[in-house]
PDB file of C-alpha atoms in Angstrom:
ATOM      1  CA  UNK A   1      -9.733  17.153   3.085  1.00 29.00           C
ATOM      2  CA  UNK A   2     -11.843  14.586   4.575  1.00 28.00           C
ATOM      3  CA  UNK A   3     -10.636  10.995   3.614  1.00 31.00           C
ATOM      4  CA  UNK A   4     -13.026   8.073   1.665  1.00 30.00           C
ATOM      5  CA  UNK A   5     -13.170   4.430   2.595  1.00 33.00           C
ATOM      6  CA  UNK A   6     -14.506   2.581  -0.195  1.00 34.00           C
ATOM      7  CA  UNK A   7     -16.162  -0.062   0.894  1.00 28.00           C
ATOM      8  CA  UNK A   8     -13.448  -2.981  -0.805  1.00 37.00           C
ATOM      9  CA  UNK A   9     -10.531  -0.853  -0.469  1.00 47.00           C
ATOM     10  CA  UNK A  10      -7.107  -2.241   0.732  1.00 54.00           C
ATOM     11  CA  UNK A  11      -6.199   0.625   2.658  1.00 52.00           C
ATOM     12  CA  UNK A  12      -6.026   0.391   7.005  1.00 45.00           C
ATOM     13  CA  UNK A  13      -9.146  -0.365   9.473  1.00 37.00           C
ATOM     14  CA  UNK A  14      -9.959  -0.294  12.856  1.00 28.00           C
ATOM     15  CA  UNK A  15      -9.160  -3.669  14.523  1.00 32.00           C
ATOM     16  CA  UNK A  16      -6.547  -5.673  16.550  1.00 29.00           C
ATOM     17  CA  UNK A  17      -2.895  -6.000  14.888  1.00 33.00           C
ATOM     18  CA  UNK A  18      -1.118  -9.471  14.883  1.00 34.00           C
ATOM     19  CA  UNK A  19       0.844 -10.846  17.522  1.00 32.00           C
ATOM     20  CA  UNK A  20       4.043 -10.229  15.876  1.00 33.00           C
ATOM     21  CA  UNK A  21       4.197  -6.340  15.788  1.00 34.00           C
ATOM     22  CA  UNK A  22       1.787  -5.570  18.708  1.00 31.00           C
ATOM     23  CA  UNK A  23       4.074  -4.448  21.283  1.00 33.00           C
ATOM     24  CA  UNK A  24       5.651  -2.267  19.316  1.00 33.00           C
ATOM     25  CA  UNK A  25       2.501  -0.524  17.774  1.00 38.00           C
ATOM     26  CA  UNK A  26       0.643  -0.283  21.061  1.00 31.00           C
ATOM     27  CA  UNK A  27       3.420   1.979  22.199  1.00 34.00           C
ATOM     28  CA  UNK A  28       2.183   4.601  19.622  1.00 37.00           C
ATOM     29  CA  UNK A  29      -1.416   3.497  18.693  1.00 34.00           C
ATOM     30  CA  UNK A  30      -3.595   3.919  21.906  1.00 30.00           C
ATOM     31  CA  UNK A  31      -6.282   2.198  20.206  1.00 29.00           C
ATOM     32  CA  UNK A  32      -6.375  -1.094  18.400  1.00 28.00           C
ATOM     33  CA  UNK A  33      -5.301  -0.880  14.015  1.00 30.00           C
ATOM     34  CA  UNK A  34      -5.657  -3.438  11.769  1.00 30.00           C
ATOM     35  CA  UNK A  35      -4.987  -4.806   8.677  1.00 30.00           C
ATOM     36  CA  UNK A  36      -0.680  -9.634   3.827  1.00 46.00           C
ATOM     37  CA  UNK A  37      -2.100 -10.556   0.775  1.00 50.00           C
ATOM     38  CA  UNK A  38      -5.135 -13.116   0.942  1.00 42.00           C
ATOM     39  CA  UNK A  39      -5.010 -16.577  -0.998  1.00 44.00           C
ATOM     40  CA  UNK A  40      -2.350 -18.792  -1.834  1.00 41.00           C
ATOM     41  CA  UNK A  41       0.770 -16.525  -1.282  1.00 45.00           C
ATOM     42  CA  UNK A  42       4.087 -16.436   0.112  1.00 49.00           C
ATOM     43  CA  UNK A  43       6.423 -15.235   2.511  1.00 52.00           C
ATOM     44  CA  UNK A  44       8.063 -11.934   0.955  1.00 56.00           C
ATOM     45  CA  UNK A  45      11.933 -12.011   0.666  1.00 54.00           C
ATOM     46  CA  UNK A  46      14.624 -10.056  -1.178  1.00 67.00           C
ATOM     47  CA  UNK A  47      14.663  -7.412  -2.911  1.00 77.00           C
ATOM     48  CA  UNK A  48      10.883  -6.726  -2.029  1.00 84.00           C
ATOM     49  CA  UNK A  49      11.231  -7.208   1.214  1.00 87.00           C
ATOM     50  CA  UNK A  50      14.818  -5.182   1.620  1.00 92.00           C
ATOM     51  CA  UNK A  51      12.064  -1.976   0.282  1.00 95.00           C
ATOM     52  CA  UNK A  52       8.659  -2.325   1.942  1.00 94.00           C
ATOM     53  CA  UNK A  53       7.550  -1.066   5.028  1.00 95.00           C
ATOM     54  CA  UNK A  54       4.515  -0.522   7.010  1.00 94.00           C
ATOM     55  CA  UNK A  55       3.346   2.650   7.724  1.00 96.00           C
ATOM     56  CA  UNK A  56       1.029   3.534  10.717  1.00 94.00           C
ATOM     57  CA  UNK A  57      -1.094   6.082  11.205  1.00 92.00           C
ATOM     58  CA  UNK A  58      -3.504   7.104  13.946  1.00 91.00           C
ATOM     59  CA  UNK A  59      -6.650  10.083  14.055  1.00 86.00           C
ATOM     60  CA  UNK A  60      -8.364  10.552  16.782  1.00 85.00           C
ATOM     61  CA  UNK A  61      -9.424   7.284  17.777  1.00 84.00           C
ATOM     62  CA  UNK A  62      -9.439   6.105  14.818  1.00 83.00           C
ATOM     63  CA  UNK A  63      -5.570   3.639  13.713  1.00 84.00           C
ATOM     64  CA  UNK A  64      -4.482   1.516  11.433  1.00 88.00           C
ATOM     65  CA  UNK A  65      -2.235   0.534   8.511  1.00 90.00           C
ATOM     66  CA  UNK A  66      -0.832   0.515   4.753  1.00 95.00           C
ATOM     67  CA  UNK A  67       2.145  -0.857   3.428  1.00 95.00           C
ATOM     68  CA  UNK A  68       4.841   1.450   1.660  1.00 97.00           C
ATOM     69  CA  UNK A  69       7.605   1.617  -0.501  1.00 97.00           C
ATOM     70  CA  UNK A  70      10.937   3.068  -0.012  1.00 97.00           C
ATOM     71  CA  UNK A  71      12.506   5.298  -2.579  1.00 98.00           C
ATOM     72  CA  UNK A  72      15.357   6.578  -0.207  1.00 97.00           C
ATOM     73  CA  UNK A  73      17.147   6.597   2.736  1.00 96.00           C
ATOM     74  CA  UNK A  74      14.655   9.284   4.016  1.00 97.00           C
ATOM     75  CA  UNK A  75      11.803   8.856   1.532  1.00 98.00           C
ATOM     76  CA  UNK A  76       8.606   5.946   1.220  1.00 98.00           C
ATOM     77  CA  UNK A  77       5.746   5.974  -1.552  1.00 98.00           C
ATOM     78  CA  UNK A  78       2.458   4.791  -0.407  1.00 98.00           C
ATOM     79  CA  UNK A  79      -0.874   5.984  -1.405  1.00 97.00           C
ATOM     80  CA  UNK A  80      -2.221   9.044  -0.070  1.00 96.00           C
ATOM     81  CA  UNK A  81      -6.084   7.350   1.021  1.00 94.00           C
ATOM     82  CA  UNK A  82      -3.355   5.905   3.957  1.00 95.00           C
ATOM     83  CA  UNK A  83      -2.249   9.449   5.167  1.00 95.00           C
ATOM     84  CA  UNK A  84      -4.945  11.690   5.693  1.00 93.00           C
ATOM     85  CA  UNK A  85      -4.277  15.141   6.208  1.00 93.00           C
ATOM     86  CA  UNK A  86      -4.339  15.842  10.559  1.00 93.00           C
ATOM     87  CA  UNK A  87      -3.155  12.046  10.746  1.00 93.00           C
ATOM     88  CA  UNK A  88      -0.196  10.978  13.671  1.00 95.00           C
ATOM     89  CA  UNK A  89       1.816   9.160  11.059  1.00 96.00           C
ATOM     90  CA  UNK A  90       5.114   6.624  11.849  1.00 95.00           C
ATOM     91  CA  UNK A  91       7.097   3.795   9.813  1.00 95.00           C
ATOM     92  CA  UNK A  92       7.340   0.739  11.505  1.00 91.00           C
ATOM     93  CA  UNK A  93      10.577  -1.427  10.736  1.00 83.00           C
ATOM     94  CA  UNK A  94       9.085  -5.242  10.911  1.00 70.00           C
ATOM     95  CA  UNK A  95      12.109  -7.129  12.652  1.00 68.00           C
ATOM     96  CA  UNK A  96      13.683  -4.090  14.527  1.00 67.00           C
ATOM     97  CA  UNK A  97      10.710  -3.113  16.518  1.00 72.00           C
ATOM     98  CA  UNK A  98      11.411   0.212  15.715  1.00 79.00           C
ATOM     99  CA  UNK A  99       8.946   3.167  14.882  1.00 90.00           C
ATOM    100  CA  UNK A 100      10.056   6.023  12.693  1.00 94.00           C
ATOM    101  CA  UNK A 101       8.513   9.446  12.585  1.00 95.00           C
ATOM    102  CA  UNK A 102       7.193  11.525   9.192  1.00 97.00           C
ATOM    103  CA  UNK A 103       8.286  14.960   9.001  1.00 97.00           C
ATOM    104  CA  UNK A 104       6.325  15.772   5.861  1.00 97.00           C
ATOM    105  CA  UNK A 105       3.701  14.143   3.670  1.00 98.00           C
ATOM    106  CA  UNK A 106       3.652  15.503  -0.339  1.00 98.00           C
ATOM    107  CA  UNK A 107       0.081  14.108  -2.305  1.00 97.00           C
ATOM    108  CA  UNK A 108      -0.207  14.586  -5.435  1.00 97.00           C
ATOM    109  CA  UNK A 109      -1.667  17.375  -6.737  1.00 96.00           C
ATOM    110  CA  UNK A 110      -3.983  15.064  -8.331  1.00 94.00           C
ATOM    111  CA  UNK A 111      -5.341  13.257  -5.315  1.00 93.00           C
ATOM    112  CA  UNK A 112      -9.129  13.561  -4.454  1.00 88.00           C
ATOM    113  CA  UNK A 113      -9.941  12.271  -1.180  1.00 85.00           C
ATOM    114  CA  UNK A 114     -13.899  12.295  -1.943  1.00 78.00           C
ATOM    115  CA  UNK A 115     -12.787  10.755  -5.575  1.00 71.00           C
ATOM    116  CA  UNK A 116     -15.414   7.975  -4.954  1.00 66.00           C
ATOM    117  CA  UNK A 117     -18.124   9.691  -4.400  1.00 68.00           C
ATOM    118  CA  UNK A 118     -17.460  12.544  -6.730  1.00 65.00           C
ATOM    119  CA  UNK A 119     -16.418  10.660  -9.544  1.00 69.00           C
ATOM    120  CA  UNK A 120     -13.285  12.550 -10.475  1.00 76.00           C
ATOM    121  CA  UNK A 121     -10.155  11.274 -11.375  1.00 83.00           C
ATOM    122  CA  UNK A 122      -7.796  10.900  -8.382  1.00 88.00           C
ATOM    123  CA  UNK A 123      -4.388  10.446  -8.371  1.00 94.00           C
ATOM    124  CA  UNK A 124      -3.822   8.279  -5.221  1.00 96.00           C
ATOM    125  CA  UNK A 125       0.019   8.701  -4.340  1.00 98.00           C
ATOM    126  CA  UNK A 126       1.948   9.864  -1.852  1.00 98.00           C
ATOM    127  CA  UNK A 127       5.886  10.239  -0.708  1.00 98.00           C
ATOM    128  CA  UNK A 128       6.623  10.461   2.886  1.00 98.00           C
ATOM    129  CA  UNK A 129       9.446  12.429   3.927  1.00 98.00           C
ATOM    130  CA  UNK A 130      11.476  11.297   7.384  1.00 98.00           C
ATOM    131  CA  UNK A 131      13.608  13.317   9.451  1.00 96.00           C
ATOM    132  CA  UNK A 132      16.260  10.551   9.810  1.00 94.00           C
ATOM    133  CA  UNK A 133      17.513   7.457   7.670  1.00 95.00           C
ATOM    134  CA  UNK A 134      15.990   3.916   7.183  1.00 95.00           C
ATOM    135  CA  UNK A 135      18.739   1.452   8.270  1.00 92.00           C
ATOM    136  CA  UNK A 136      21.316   0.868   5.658  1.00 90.00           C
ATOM    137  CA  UNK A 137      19.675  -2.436   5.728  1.00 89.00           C
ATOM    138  CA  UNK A 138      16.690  -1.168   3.819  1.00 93.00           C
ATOM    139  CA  UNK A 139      17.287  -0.696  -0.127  1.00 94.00           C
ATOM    140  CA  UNK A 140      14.984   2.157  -2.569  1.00 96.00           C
ATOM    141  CA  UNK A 141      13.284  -0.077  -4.741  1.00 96.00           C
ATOM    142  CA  UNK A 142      13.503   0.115  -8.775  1.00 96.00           C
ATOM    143  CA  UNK A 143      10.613   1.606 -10.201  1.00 97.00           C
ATOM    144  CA  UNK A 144       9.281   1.099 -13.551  1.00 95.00           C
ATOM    145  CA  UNK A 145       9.303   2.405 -16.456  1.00 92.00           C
ATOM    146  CA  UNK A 146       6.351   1.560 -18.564  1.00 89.00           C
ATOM    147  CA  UNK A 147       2.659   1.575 -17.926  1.00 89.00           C
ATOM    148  CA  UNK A 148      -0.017  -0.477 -19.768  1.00 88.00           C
ATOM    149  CA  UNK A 149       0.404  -4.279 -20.663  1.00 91.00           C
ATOM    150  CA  UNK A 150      -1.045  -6.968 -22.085  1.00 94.00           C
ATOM    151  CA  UNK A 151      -4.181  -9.010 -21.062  1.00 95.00           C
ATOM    152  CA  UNK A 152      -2.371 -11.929 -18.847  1.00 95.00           C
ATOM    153  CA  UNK A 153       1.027 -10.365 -18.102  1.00 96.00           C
ATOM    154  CA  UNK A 154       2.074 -11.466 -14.722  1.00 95.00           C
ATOM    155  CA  UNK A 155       2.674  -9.644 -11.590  1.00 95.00           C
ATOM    156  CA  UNK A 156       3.153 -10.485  -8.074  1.00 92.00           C
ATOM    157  CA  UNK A 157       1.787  -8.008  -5.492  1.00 94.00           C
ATOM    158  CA  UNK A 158       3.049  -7.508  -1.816  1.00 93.00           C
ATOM    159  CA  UNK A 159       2.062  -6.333   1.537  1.00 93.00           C
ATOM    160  CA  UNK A 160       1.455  -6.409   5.186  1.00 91.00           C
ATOM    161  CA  UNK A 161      -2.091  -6.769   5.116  1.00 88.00           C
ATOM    162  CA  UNK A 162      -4.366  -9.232   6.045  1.00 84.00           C
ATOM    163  CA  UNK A 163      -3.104 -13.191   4.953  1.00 81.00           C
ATOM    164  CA  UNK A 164      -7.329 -14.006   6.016  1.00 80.00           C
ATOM    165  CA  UNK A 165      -9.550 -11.747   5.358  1.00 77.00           C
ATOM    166  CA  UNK A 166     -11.599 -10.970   8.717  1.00 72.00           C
ATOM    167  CA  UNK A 167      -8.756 -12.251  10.608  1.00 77.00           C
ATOM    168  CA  UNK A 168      -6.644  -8.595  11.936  1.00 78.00           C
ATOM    169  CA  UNK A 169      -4.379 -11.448  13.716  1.00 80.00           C
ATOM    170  CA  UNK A 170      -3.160 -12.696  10.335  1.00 77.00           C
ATOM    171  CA  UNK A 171      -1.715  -9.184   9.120  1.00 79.00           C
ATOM    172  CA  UNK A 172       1.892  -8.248   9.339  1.00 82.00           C
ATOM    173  CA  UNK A 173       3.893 -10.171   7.902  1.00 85.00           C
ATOM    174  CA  UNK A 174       5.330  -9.209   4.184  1.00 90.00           C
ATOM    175  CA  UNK A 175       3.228 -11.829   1.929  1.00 88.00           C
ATOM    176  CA  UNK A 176       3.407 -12.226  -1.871  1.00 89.00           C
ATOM    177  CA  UNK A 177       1.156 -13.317  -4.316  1.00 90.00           C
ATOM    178  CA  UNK A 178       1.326 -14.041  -8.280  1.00 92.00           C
ATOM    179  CA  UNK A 179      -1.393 -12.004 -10.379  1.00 95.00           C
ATOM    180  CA  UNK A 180      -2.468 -11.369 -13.792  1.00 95.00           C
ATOM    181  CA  UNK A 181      -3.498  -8.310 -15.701  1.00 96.00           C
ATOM    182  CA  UNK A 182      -6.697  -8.461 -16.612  1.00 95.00           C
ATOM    183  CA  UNK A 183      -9.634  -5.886 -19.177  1.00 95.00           C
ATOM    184  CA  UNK A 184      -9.743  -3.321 -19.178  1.00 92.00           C
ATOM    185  CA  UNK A 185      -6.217  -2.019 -20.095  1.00 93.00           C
ATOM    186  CA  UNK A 186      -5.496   1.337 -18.903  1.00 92.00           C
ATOM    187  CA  UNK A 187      -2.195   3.479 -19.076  1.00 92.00           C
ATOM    188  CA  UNK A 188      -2.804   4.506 -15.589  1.00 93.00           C
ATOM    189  CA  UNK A 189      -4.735   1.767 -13.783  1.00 94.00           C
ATOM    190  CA  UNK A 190      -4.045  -2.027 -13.484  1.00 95.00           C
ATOM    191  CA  UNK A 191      -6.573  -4.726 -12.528  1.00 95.00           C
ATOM    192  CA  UNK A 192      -5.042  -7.994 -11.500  1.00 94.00           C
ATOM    193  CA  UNK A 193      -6.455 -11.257 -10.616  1.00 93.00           C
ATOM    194  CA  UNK A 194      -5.535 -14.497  -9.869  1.00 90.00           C
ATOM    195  CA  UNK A 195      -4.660 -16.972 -12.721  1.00 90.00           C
ATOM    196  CA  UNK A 196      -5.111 -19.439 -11.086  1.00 88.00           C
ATOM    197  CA  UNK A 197      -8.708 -18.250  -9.705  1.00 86.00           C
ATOM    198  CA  UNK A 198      -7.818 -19.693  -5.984  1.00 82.00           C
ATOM    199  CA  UNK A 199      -8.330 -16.455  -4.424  1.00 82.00           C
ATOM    200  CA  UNK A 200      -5.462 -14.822  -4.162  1.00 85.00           C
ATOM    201  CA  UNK A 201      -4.301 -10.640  -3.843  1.00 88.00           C
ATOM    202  CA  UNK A 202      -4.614  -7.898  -2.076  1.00 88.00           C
ATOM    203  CA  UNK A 203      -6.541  -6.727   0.653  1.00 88.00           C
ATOM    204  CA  UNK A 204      -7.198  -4.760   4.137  1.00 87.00           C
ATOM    205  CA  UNK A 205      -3.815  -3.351   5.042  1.00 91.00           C
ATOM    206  CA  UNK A 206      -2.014  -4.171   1.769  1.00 93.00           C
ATOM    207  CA  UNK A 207      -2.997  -0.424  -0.147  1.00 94.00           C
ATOM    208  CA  UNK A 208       0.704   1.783  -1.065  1.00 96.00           C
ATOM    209  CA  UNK A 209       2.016  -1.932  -1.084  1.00 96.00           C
ATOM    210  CA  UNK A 210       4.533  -2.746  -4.385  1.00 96.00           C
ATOM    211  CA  UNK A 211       3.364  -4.183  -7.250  1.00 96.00           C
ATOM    212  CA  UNK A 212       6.502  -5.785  -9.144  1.00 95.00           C
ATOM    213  CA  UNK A 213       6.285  -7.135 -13.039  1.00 95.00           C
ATOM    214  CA  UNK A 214       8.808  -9.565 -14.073  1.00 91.00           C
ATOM    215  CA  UNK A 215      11.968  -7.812 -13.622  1.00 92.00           C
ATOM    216  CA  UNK A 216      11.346  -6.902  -9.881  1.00 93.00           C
ATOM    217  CA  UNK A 217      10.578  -3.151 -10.785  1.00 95.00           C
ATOM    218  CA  UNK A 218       7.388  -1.940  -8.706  1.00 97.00           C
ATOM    219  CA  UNK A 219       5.324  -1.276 -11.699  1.00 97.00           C
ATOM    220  CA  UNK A 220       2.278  -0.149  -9.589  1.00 97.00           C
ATOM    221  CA  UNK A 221       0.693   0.829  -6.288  1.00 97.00           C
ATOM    222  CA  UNK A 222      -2.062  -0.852  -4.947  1.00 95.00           C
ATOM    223  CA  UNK A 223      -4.860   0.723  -4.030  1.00 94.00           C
ATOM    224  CA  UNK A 224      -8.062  -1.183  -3.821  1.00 87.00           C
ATOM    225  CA  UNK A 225      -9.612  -4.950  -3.776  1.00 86.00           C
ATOM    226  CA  UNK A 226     -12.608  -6.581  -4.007  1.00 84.00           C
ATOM    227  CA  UNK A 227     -14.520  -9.786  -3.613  1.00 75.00           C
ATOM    228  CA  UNK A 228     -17.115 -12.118  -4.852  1.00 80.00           C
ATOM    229  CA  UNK A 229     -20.281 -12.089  -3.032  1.00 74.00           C
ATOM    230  CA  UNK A 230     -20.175 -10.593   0.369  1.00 76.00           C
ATOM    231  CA  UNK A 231     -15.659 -10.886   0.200  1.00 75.00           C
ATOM    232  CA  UNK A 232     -14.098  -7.824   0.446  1.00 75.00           C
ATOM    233  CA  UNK A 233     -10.655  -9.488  -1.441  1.00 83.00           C
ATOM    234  CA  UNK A 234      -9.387 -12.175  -3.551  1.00 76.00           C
ATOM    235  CA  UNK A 235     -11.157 -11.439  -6.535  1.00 82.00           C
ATOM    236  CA  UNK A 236      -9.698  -8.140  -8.286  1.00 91.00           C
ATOM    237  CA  UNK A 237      -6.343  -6.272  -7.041  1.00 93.00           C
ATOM    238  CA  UNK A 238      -6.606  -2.354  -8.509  1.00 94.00           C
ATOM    239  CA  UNK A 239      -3.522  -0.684  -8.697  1.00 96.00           C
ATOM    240  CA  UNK A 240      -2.190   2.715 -10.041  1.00 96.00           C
ATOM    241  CA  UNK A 241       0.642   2.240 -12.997  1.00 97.00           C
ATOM    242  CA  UNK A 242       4.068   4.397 -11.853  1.00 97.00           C
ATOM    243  CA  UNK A 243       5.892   5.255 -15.039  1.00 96.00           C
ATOM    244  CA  UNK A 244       3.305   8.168 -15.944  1.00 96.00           C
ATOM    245  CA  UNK A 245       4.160   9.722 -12.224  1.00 97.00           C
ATOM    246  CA  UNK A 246       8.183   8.955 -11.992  1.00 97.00           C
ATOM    247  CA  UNK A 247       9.156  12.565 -12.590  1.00 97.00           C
ATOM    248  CA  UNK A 248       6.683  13.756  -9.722  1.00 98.00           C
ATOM    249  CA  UNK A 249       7.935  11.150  -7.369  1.00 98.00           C
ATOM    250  CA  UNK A 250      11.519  11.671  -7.809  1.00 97.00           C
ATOM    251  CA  UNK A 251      10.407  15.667  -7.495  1.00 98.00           C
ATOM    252  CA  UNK A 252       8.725  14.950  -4.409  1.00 98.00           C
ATOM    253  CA  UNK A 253      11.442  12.826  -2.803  1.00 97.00           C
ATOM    254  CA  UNK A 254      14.786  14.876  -4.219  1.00 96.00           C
ATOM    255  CA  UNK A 255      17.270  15.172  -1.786  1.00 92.00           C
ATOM    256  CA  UNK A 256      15.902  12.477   0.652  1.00 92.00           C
TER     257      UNK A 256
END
């Protein structure tokens, strides 16, 4: 399968990672990734921060990142644009400087790489499978267990993505950011926005990152963003609802 960018997608780039994780990606990226969430946001901490990860991957010359999700001591969710099939794949643990590798990557059955252009329906999810443990410090995160909601339901949305958009420098660090469901409803897609229409949610770097609703239960995946004008983020977070795929994901991560 040959792997889509879309032009506004929140997925991983080519570019120059941030000061704060360089050393340790440079020792398994030969050439330069890139992109947390853009806008007013915040420092992630807690629970969402004890279960998101980055995760790295590099293809021919060709690196970058997305953020993930952990669902076990040997398992991570992200979405499955940020793994392409052929792809040199590791978890980096922000903090420990540490670089994990994937064993095995399970898509969904579902997923269309070329979903963009073809029009199809594409489920974009995938679990990671690691030959050895996350460190006990790192927690599977709840996930939920309803999808659909009303028009202005809030949600906050994490990753390590860009915090400026343009600026690679400004990625890597865990941000958070409060959102908003917004039309049209869907029981397998969310749009999100910003309430309070200052810019804020996801973008380059942020795609496979958690998106929590009120109880701290990762409700969605993001997997897109756009922008007004010539932005590529800030203006509309898309995300893929959970609850219809739990029985897949606990399937595809069983025993890790």
């Amino acid at each position: 399968m040959t792997r889509t960018r879309p032009a506004r997608q929140a997925g991983n780039q080519i570019g120059t990672p941030s000061a704060a994780c360089v050393a340790a990606i440079l020792t398994f990226l030969p050439a330069p990734p890139a992109g947390a969430v853009v806008g007013p946001a915040h420092d992630a901490s807690g629970t969402v921060a004890d279960s998101a990860v980055m995760v790295l991957q590099r293809q021919g010359a060709a690196a970058g990142f997305c953020t993930g999700v952990v669902l076990g001591p040997r398992a991570v969710l992200t979405a499955a644009h940020c793994v392409p099939p052929g792809a040199d794949l590791r978890i980096y643990l922000k903090g420990a400087a540490v670089l994990l590798p994937v064993a095995e990557v399970v898509r969904h059955p579902g997923y269309r790489a070329d979903a963009i252009t073809s029009r199809e329906r594409s489920i974009d999810l995938a679990v990671l499978l690691l030959p050895d443990p996350l460190p006990s410090a790192y927690r599977p995160a709840t996930l939920g267990s309803e999808a659909g909601t009303a028009v202005g339901t809030r949600f906050s949305v994490a990753g390590f993505g860009l915090a400026r958009e343009g600026d690679p420098k400004t990625s890597g660090q865990l941000r958070q950011a409060e959102l908003a469901a917004r039309a049209p409803l869907s029981d397998v897609l969310l749009w999100a926005v910003d309430p309070n229409h200052a810019g804020a949610g996801a973008c380059t770097g942020d795609s496979g990152g958690p998106v929590l609703d009120g109880s701290g239960a990762v409700a969605a995946l993001t997997l897109w963003s756009a922008g007004d004008g010539r932005h590529r983020c800030g203006a509309l977070t898309q995300a893929l609802w959970l609850a219809p795929f739990r029985a897949w994901i606990a399937a595809a991560a069983a025993g890790h």
